[in-house]
Amino acid sequence: MLGTLSAFATGVLLEPTRLSRIVLWGIAAFWLTRLYFQLFVYDSKLWRDNRQNTLIHFLMIGFWAYLAVVYAGAALSLG
């Protein structure tokens, strides 16, 4: 929700300038990088055989993917 609101505020309420597009793409790249690290860099031994950590791991994957899509969508809407 917070990601959606800040993407909306950055991309829609402000003038659609080059800087606002750069900021939105930068934030989307940050969340995509965070998602990449969650999927491919973290050792699975950190969360394996622990239901709570596994659940949190998958919830965070969904959350970071959601944020990346929201910010990339906001940047594309300024297009």
PDB file of N, CA and C in Angstrom:
ATOM      1  N   MET A   1       0.820  -1.197   0.000  1.00  0.00           N
ATOM      2  CA  MET A   1       0.000   0.000   0.000  1.00  0.00           C
ATOM      3  C   MET A   1       0.855   1.249   0.000  1.00  0.00           C
ATOM      4  N   LEU A   2       1.876   1.259   0.861  1.00  0.00           N
ATOM      5  CA  LEU A   2       2.752   2.417   0.929  1.00  0.00           C
ATOM      6  C   LEU A   2       3.502   2.610  -0.385  1.00  0.00           C
ATOM      7  N   GLY A   3       3.954   1.502  -0.987  1.00  0.00           N
ATOM      8  CA  GLY A   3       4.639   1.597  -2.272  1.00  0.00           C
ATOM      9  C   GLY A   3       3.739   2.147  -3.350  1.00  0.00           C
ATOM     10  N   THR A   4       2.489   1.722  -3.356  1.00  0.00           N
ATOM     11  CA  THR A   4       1.538   2.213  -4.337  1.00  0.00           C
ATOM     12  C   THR A   4       1.292   3.699  -4.155  1.00  0.00           C
ATOM     13  N   LEU A   5       1.137   4.135  -2.918  1.00  0.00           N
ATOM     14  CA  LEU A   5       0.883   5.551  -2.658  1.00  0.00           C
ATOM     15  C   LEU A   5       2.069   6.425  -3.025  1.00  0.00           C
ATOM     16  N   SER A   6       3.282   5.980  -2.691  1.00  0.00           N
ATOM     17  CA  SER A   6       4.438   6.810  -3.018  1.00  0.00           C
ATOM     18  C   SER A   6       4.720   6.806  -4.508  1.00  0.00           C
ATOM     19  N   ALA A   7       4.459   5.695  -5.194  1.00  0.00           N
ATOM     20  CA  ALA A   7       4.615   5.677  -6.649  1.00  0.00           C
ATOM     21  C   ALA A   7       3.592   6.598  -7.288  1.00  0.00           C
ATOM     22  N   PHE A   8       2.379   6.572  -6.772  1.00  0.00           N
ATOM     23  CA  PHE A   8       1.339   7.463  -7.287  1.00  0.00           C
ATOM     24  C   PHE A   8       1.731   8.919  -7.064  1.00  0.00           C
ATOM     25  N   ALA A   9       2.209   9.228  -5.853  1.00  0.00           N
ATOM     26  CA  ALA A   9       2.585  10.602  -5.532  1.00  0.00           C
ATOM     27  C   ALA A   9       3.756  11.065  -6.380  1.00  0.00           C
ATOM     28  N   THR A  10       4.737  10.192  -6.588  1.00  0.00           N
ATOM     29  CA  THR A  10       5.907  10.577  -7.365  1.00  0.00           C
ATOM     30  C   THR A  10       5.577  10.718  -8.838  1.00  0.00           C
ATOM     31  N   GLY A  11       4.773   9.805  -9.362  1.00  0.00           N
ATOM     32  CA  GLY A  11       4.562   9.773 -10.797  1.00  0.00           C
ATOM     33  C   GLY A  11       3.352  10.501 -11.316  1.00  0.00           C
ATOM     34  N   VAL A  12       2.339  10.663 -10.494  1.00  0.00           N
ATOM     35  CA  VAL A  12       1.090  11.225 -10.995  1.00  0.00           C
ATOM     36  C   VAL A  12       0.832  12.625 -10.461  1.00  0.00           C
ATOM     37  N   LEU A  13       1.051  12.821  -9.182  1.00  0.00           N
ATOM     38  CA  LEU A  13       0.765  14.123  -8.608  1.00  0.00           C
ATOM     39  C   LEU A  13       1.798  15.170  -9.017  1.00  0.00           C
ATOM     40  N   LEU A  14       3.028  14.730  -9.197  1.00  0.00           N
ATOM     41  CA  LEU A  14       4.053  15.645  -9.663  1.00  0.00           C
ATOM     42  C   LEU A  14       3.985  15.741 -11.181  1.00  0.00           C
ATOM     43  N   GLU A  15       4.614  16.751 -11.726  1.00  0.00           N
ATOM     44  CA  GLU A  15       4.680  16.845 -13.178  1.00  0.00           C
ATOM     45  C   GLU A  15       5.462  15.662 -13.719  1.00  0.00           C
ATOM     46  N   PRO A  16       5.012  15.084 -14.809  1.00  0.00           N
ATOM     47  CA  PRO A  16       5.748  13.947 -15.377  1.00  0.00           C
ATOM     48  C   PRO A  16       7.029  14.423 -16.066  1.00  0.00           C
ATOM     49  N   THR A  17       8.046  14.642 -15.282  1.00  0.00           N
ATOM     50  CA  THR A  17       9.314  15.123 -15.801  1.00  0.00           C
ATOM     51  C   THR A  17      10.274  13.959 -16.004  1.00  0.00           C
ATOM     52  N   ARG A  18      11.386  14.275 -16.617  1.00  0.00           N
ATOM     53  CA  ARG A  18      12.417  13.259 -16.829  1.00  0.00           C
ATOM     54  C   ARG A  18      12.941  12.764 -15.486  1.00  0.00           C
ATOM     55  N   LEU A  19      13.112  13.665 -14.531  1.00  0.00           N
ATOM     56  CA  LEU A  19      13.616  13.282 -13.218  1.00  0.00           C
ATOM     57  C   LEU A  19      12.662  12.329 -12.499  1.00  0.00           C
ATOM     58  N   SER A  20      11.357  12.564 -12.580  1.00  0.00           N
ATOM     59  CA  SER A  20      10.414  11.665 -11.908  1.00  0.00           C
ATOM     60  C   SER A  20      10.457  10.272 -12.535  1.00  0.00           C
ATOM     61  N   ARG A  21      10.635  10.188 -13.852  1.00  0.00           N
ATOM     62  CA  ARG A  21      10.772   8.873 -14.486  1.00  0.00           C
ATOM     63  C   ARG A  21      12.052   8.181 -14.044  1.00  0.00           C
ATOM     64  N   ILE A  22      13.139   8.939 -13.938  1.00  0.00           N
ATOM     65  CA  ILE A  22      14.409   8.352 -13.499  1.00  0.00           C
ATOM     66  C   ILE A  22      14.292   7.840 -12.064  1.00  0.00           C
ATOM     67  N   VAL A  23      13.650   8.618 -11.219  1.00  0.00           N
ATOM     68  CA  VAL A  23      13.468   8.207  -9.820  1.00  0.00           C
ATOM     69  C   VAL A  23      12.625   6.941  -9.740  1.00  0.00           C
ATOM     70  N   LEU A  24      11.544   6.890 -10.480  1.00  0.00           N
ATOM     71  CA  LEU A  24      10.685   5.703 -10.440  1.00  0.00           C
ATOM     72  C   LEU A  24      11.408   4.471 -10.981  1.00  0.00           C
ATOM     73  N   TRP A  25      12.155   4.616 -12.073  1.00  0.00           N
ATOM     74  CA  TRP A  25      12.920   3.481 -12.599  1.00  0.00           C
ATOM     75  C   TRP A  25      14.015   3.062 -11.621  1.00  0.00           C
ATOM     76  N   GLY A  26      14.616   4.026 -10.946  1.00  0.00           N
ATOM     77  CA  GLY A  26      15.637   3.691  -9.947  1.00  0.00           C
ATOM     78  C   GLY A  26      15.071   2.900  -8.783  1.00  0.00           C
ATOM     79  N   ILE A  27      13.900   3.297  -8.315  1.00  0.00           N
ATOM     80  CA  ILE A  27      13.266   2.566  -7.212  1.00  0.00           C
ATOM     81  C   ILE A  27      12.846   1.174  -7.673  1.00  0.00           C
ATOM     82  N   ALA A  28      12.319   1.062  -8.888  1.00  0.00           N
ATOM     83  CA  ALA A  28      11.955  -0.254  -9.422  1.00  0.00           C
ATOM     84  C   ALA A  28      13.191  -1.139  -9.549  1.00  0.00           C
ATOM     85  N   ALA A  29      14.312  -0.578 -10.003  1.00  0.00           N
ATOM     86  CA  ALA A  29      15.553  -1.353 -10.116  1.00  0.00           C
ATOM     87  C   ALA A  29      16.038  -1.802  -8.740  1.00  0.00           C
ATOM     88  N   PHE A  30      15.896  -0.941  -7.743  1.00  0.00           N
ATOM     89  CA  PHE A  30      16.283  -1.320  -6.384  1.00  0.00           C
ATOM     90  C   PHE A  30      15.482  -2.531  -5.914  1.00  0.00           C
ATOM     91  N   TRP A  31      14.163  -2.509  -6.105  1.00  0.00           N
ATOM     92  CA  TRP A  31      13.340  -3.620  -5.638  1.00  0.00           C
ATOM     93  C   TRP A  31      13.588  -4.883  -6.451  1.00  0.00           C
ATOM     94  N   LEU A  32      13.890  -4.734  -7.743  1.00  0.00           N
ATOM     95  CA  LEU A  32      14.232  -5.914  -8.545  1.00  0.00           C
ATOM     96  C   LEU A  32      15.562  -6.516  -8.082  1.00  0.00           C
ATOM     97  N   THR A  33      16.506  -5.656  -7.727  1.00  0.00           N
ATOM     98  CA  THR A  33      17.779  -6.146  -7.195  1.00  0.00           C
ATOM     99  C   THR A  33      17.571  -6.864  -5.866  1.00  0.00           C
ATOM    100  N   ARG A  34      16.719  -6.297  -5.038  1.00  0.00           N
ATOM    101  CA  ARG A  34      16.407  -6.927  -3.750  1.00  0.00           C
ATOM    102  C   ARG A  34      15.747  -8.287  -3.963  1.00  0.00           C
ATOM    103  N   LEU A  35      14.853  -8.370  -4.935  1.00  0.00           N
ATOM    104  CA  LEU A  35      14.204  -9.636  -5.267  1.00  0.00           C
ATOM    105  C   LEU A  35      15.221 -10.648  -5.786  1.00  0.00           C
ATOM    106  N   TYR A  36      16.143 -10.208  -6.626  1.00  0.00           N
ATOM    107  CA  TYR A  36      17.188 -11.094  -7.148  1.00  0.00           C
ATOM    108  C   TYR A  36      18.016 -11.677  -6.000  1.00  0.00           C
ATOM    109  N   PHE A  37      18.404 -10.830  -5.064  1.00  0.00           N
ATOM    110  CA  PHE A  37      19.191 -11.314  -3.932  1.00  0.00           C
ATOM    111  C   PHE A  37      18.397 -12.313  -3.104  1.00  0.00           C
ATOM    112  N   GLN A  38      17.127 -12.060  -2.906  1.00  0.00           N
ATOM    113  CA  GLN A  38      16.296 -12.977  -2.121  1.00  0.00           C
ATOM    114  C   GLN A  38      16.202 -14.336  -2.803  1.00  0.00           C
ATOM    115  N   LEU A  39      16.121 -14.339  -4.123  1.00  0.00           N
ATOM    116  CA  LEU A  39      15.943 -15.595  -4.843  1.00  0.00           C
ATOM    117  C   LEU A  39      17.241 -16.352  -5.082  1.00  0.00           C
ATOM    118  N   PHE A  40      18.319 -15.637  -5.402  1.00  0.00           N
ATOM    119  CA  PHE A  40      19.508 -16.319  -5.900  1.00  0.00           C
ATOM    120  C   PHE A  40      20.762 -16.182  -5.041  1.00  0.00           C
ATOM    121  N   VAL A  41      20.826 -15.226  -4.165  1.00  0.00           N
ATOM    122  CA  VAL A  41      22.052 -14.997  -3.407  1.00  0.00           C
ATOM    123  C   VAL A  41      21.968 -15.590  -2.005  1.00  0.00           C
ATOM    124  N   TYR A  42      20.837 -15.438  -1.340  1.00  0.00           N
ATOM    125  CA  TYR A  42      20.707 -15.972   0.014  1.00  0.00           C
ATOM    126  C   TYR A  42      20.813 -17.483  -0.001  1.00  0.00           C
ATOM    127  N   ASP A  43      21.523 -18.005   0.968  1.00  0.00           N
ATOM    128  CA  ASP A  43      21.677 -19.438   1.095  1.00  0.00           C
ATOM    129  C   ASP A  43      20.385 -20.036   1.647  1.00  0.00           C
ATOM    130  N   SER A  44      19.934 -21.092   1.037  1.00  0.00           N
ATOM    131  CA  SER A  44      18.676 -21.707   1.483  1.00  0.00           C
ATOM    132  C   SER A  44      18.797 -22.314   2.872  1.00  0.00           C
ATOM    133  N   LYS A  45      20.009 -22.521   3.361  1.00  0.00           N
ATOM    134  CA  LYS A  45      20.184 -23.043   4.719  1.00  0.00           C
ATOM    135  C   LYS A  45      19.675 -22.066   5.769  1.00  0.00           C
ATOM    136  N   LEU A  46      19.558 -20.785   5.406  1.00  0.00           N
ATOM    137  CA  LEU A  46      19.065 -19.791   6.359  1.00  0.00           C
ATOM    138  C   LEU A  46      17.597 -20.004   6.704  1.00  0.00           C
ATOM    139  N   TRP A  47      16.820 -20.529   5.763  1.00  0.00           N
ATOM    140  CA  TRP A  47      15.396 -20.653   6.014  1.00  0.00           C
ATOM    141  C   TRP A  47      14.852 -22.059   5.838  1.00  0.00           C
ATOM    142  N   ARG A  48      15.673 -23.006   5.484  1.00  0.00           N
ATOM    143  CA  ARG A  48      15.216 -24.381   5.295  1.00  0.00           C
ATOM    144  C   ARG A  48      14.917 -25.033   6.645  1.00  0.00           C
ATOM    145  N   ASP A  49      13.955 -25.935   6.654  1.00  0.00           N
ATOM    146  CA  ASP A  49      13.539 -26.684   7.849  1.00  0.00           C
ATOM    147  C   ASP A  49      12.985 -25.799   8.950  1.00  0.00           C
ATOM    148  N   ASN A  50      12.496 -24.637   8.585  1.00  0.00           N
ATOM    149  CA  ASN A  50      11.883 -23.749   9.554  1.00  0.00           C
ATOM    150  C   ASN A  50      10.662 -23.131   8.872  1.00  0.00           C
ATOM    151  N   ARG A  51       9.495 -23.547   9.271  1.00  0.00           N
ATOM    152  CA  ARG A  51       8.268 -23.119   8.597  1.00  0.00           C
ATOM    153  C   ARG A  51       8.075 -21.612   8.613  1.00  0.00           C
ATOM    154  N   GLN A  52       8.340 -20.994   9.735  1.00  0.00           N
ATOM    155  CA  GLN A  52       8.118 -19.558   9.849  1.00  0.00           C
ATOM    156  C   GLN A  52       9.064 -18.784   8.922  1.00  0.00           C
ATOM    157  N   ASN A  53      10.331 -19.129   8.915  1.00  0.00           N
ATOM    158  CA  ASN A  53      11.276 -18.440   8.037  1.00  0.00           C
ATOM    159  C   ASN A  53      10.970 -18.689   6.568  1.00  0.00           C
ATOM    160  N   THR A  54      10.532 -19.903   6.235  1.00  0.00           N
ATOM    161  CA  THR A  54      10.161 -20.199   4.857  1.00  0.00           C
ATOM    162  C   THR A  54       8.950 -19.377   4.440  1.00  0.00           C
ATOM    163  N   LEU A  55       7.969 -19.267   5.301  1.00  0.00           N
ATOM    164  CA  LEU A  55       6.791 -18.465   4.995  1.00  0.00           C
ATOM    165  C   LEU A  55       7.169 -16.997   4.801  1.00  0.00           C
ATOM    166  N   ILE A  56       7.990 -16.470   5.683  1.00  0.00           N
ATOM    167  CA  ILE A  56       8.419 -15.075   5.561  1.00  0.00           C
ATOM    168  C   ILE A  56       9.217 -14.885   4.282  1.00  0.00           C
ATOM    169  N   HIS A  57      10.061 -15.847   3.942  1.00  0.00           N
ATOM    170  CA  HIS A  57      10.850 -15.784   2.709  1.00  0.00           C
ATOM    171  C   HIS A  57       9.931 -15.631   1.492  1.00  0.00           C
ATOM    172  N   PHE A  58       8.904 -16.447   1.407  1.00  0.00           N
ATOM    173  CA  PHE A  58       8.003 -16.387   0.258  1.00  0.00           C
ATOM    174  C   PHE A  58       7.107 -15.149   0.282  1.00  0.00           C
ATOM    175  N   LEU A  59       6.698 -14.720   1.453  1.00  0.00           N
ATOM    176  CA  LEU A  59       5.918 -13.486   1.536  1.00  0.00           C
ATOM    177  C   LEU A  59       6.731 -12.280   1.075  1.00  0.00           C
ATOM    178  N   MET A  60       7.987 -12.239   1.460  1.00  0.00           N
ATOM    179  CA  MET A  60       8.832 -11.119   1.048  1.00  0.00           C
ATOM    180  C   MET A  60       9.116 -11.151  -0.445  1.00  0.00           C
ATOM    181  N   ILE A  61       9.244 -12.320  -1.028  1.00  0.00           N
ATOM    182  CA  ILE A  61       9.406 -12.421  -2.480  1.00  0.00           C
ATOM    183  C   ILE A  61       8.209 -11.783  -3.170  1.00  0.00           C
ATOM    184  N   GLY A  62       7.020 -12.104  -2.714  1.00  0.00           N
ATOM    185  CA  GLY A  62       5.816 -11.514  -3.297  1.00  0.00           C
ATOM    186  C   GLY A  62       5.743 -10.015  -3.081  1.00  0.00           C
ATOM    187  N   PHE A  63       6.125  -9.559  -1.909  1.00  0.00           N
ATOM    188  CA  PHE A  63       6.076  -8.130  -1.608  1.00  0.00           C
ATOM    189  C   PHE A  63       7.048  -7.350  -2.477  1.00  0.00           C
ATOM    190  N   TRP A  64       8.284  -7.845  -2.615  1.00  0.00           N
ATOM    191  CA  TRP A  64       9.268  -7.131  -3.427  1.00  0.00           C
ATOM    192  C   TRP A  64       8.904  -7.166  -4.904  1.00  0.00           C
ATOM    193  N   ALA A  65       8.334  -8.267  -5.362  1.00  0.00           N
ATOM    194  CA  ALA A  65       7.875  -8.321  -6.756  1.00  0.00           C
ATOM    195  C   ALA A  65       6.745  -7.316  -6.974  1.00  0.00           C
ATOM    196  N   TYR A  66       5.843  -7.220  -6.016  1.00  0.00           N
ATOM    197  CA  TYR A  66       4.749  -6.256  -6.102  1.00  0.00           C
ATOM    198  C   TYR A  66       5.279  -4.822  -6.191  1.00  0.00           C
ATOM    199  N   LEU A  67       6.223  -4.478  -5.312  1.00  0.00           N
ATOM    200  CA  LEU A  67       6.773  -3.125  -5.327  1.00  0.00           C
ATOM    201  C   LEU A  67       7.488  -2.826  -6.640  1.00  0.00           C
ATOM    202  N   ALA A  68       8.234  -3.776  -7.156  1.00  0.00           N
ATOM    203  CA  ALA A  68       8.936  -3.554  -8.426  1.00  0.00           C
ATOM    204  C   ALA A  68       7.938  -3.317  -9.552  1.00  0.00           C
ATOM    205  N   VAL A  69       6.849  -4.069  -9.568  1.00  0.00           N
ATOM    206  CA  VAL A  69       5.830  -3.898 -10.609  1.00  0.00           C
ATOM    207  C   VAL A  69       5.119  -2.556 -10.468  1.00  0.00           C
ATOM    208  N   VAL A  70       4.839  -2.159  -9.247  1.00  0.00           N
ATOM    209  CA  VAL A  70       4.155  -0.868  -9.011  1.00  0.00           C
ATOM    210  C   VAL A  70       5.005   0.290  -9.502  1.00  0.00           C
ATOM    211  N   TYR A  71       6.280   0.300  -9.139  1.00  0.00           N
ATOM    212  CA  TYR A  71       7.133   1.410  -9.532  1.00  0.00           C
ATOM    213  C   TYR A  71       7.441   1.400 -11.030  1.00  0.00           C
ATOM    214  N   ALA A  72       7.645   0.227 -11.596  1.00  0.00           N
ATOM    215  CA  ALA A  72       7.863   0.153 -13.047  1.00  0.00           C
ATOM    216  C   ALA A  72       6.602   0.567 -13.795  1.00  0.00           C
ATOM    217  N   GLY A  73       5.449   0.179 -13.292  1.00  0.00           N
ATOM    218  CA  GLY A  73       4.189   0.600 -13.914  1.00  0.00           C
ATOM    219  C   GLY A  73       3.979   2.097 -13.841  1.00  0.00           C
ATOM    220  N   ALA A  74       4.338   2.690 -12.703  1.00  0.00           N
ATOM    221  CA  ALA A  74       4.221   4.137 -12.572  1.00  0.00           C
ATOM    222  C   ALA A  74       5.181   4.841 -13.530  1.00  0.00           C
ATOM    223  N   ALA A  75       6.384   4.309 -13.687  1.00  0.00           N
ATOM    224  CA  ALA A  75       7.346   4.909 -14.602  1.00  0.00           C
ATOM    225  C   ALA A  75       6.867   4.779 -16.051  1.00  0.00           C
ATOM    226  N   LEU A  76       6.292   3.650 -16.384  1.00  0.00           N
ATOM    227  CA  LEU A  76       5.787   3.443 -17.751  1.00  0.00           C
ATOM    228  C   LEU A  76       4.573   4.329 -18.023  1.00  0.00           C
ATOM    229  N   SER A  77       3.777   4.581 -17.004  1.00  0.00           N
ATOM    230  CA  SER A  77       2.581   5.413 -17.218  1.00  0.00           C
ATOM    231  C   SER A  77       2.954   6.869 -17.511  1.00  0.00           C
ATOM    232  N   LEU A  78       4.151   7.275 -17.103  1.00  0.00           N
ATOM    233  CA  LEU A  78       4.595   8.628 -17.399  1.00  0.00           C
ATOM    234  C   LEU A  78       5.086   8.759 -18.824  1.00  0.00           C
ATOM    235  N   GLY A  79       5.481   7.618 -19.394  1.00  0.00           N
ATOM    236  CA  GLY A  79       6.053   7.451 -20.695  1.00  0.00           C
ATOM    237  C   GLY A  79       5.977   8.509 -21.659  1.00  0.00           C
TER     238      GLY A  79
END
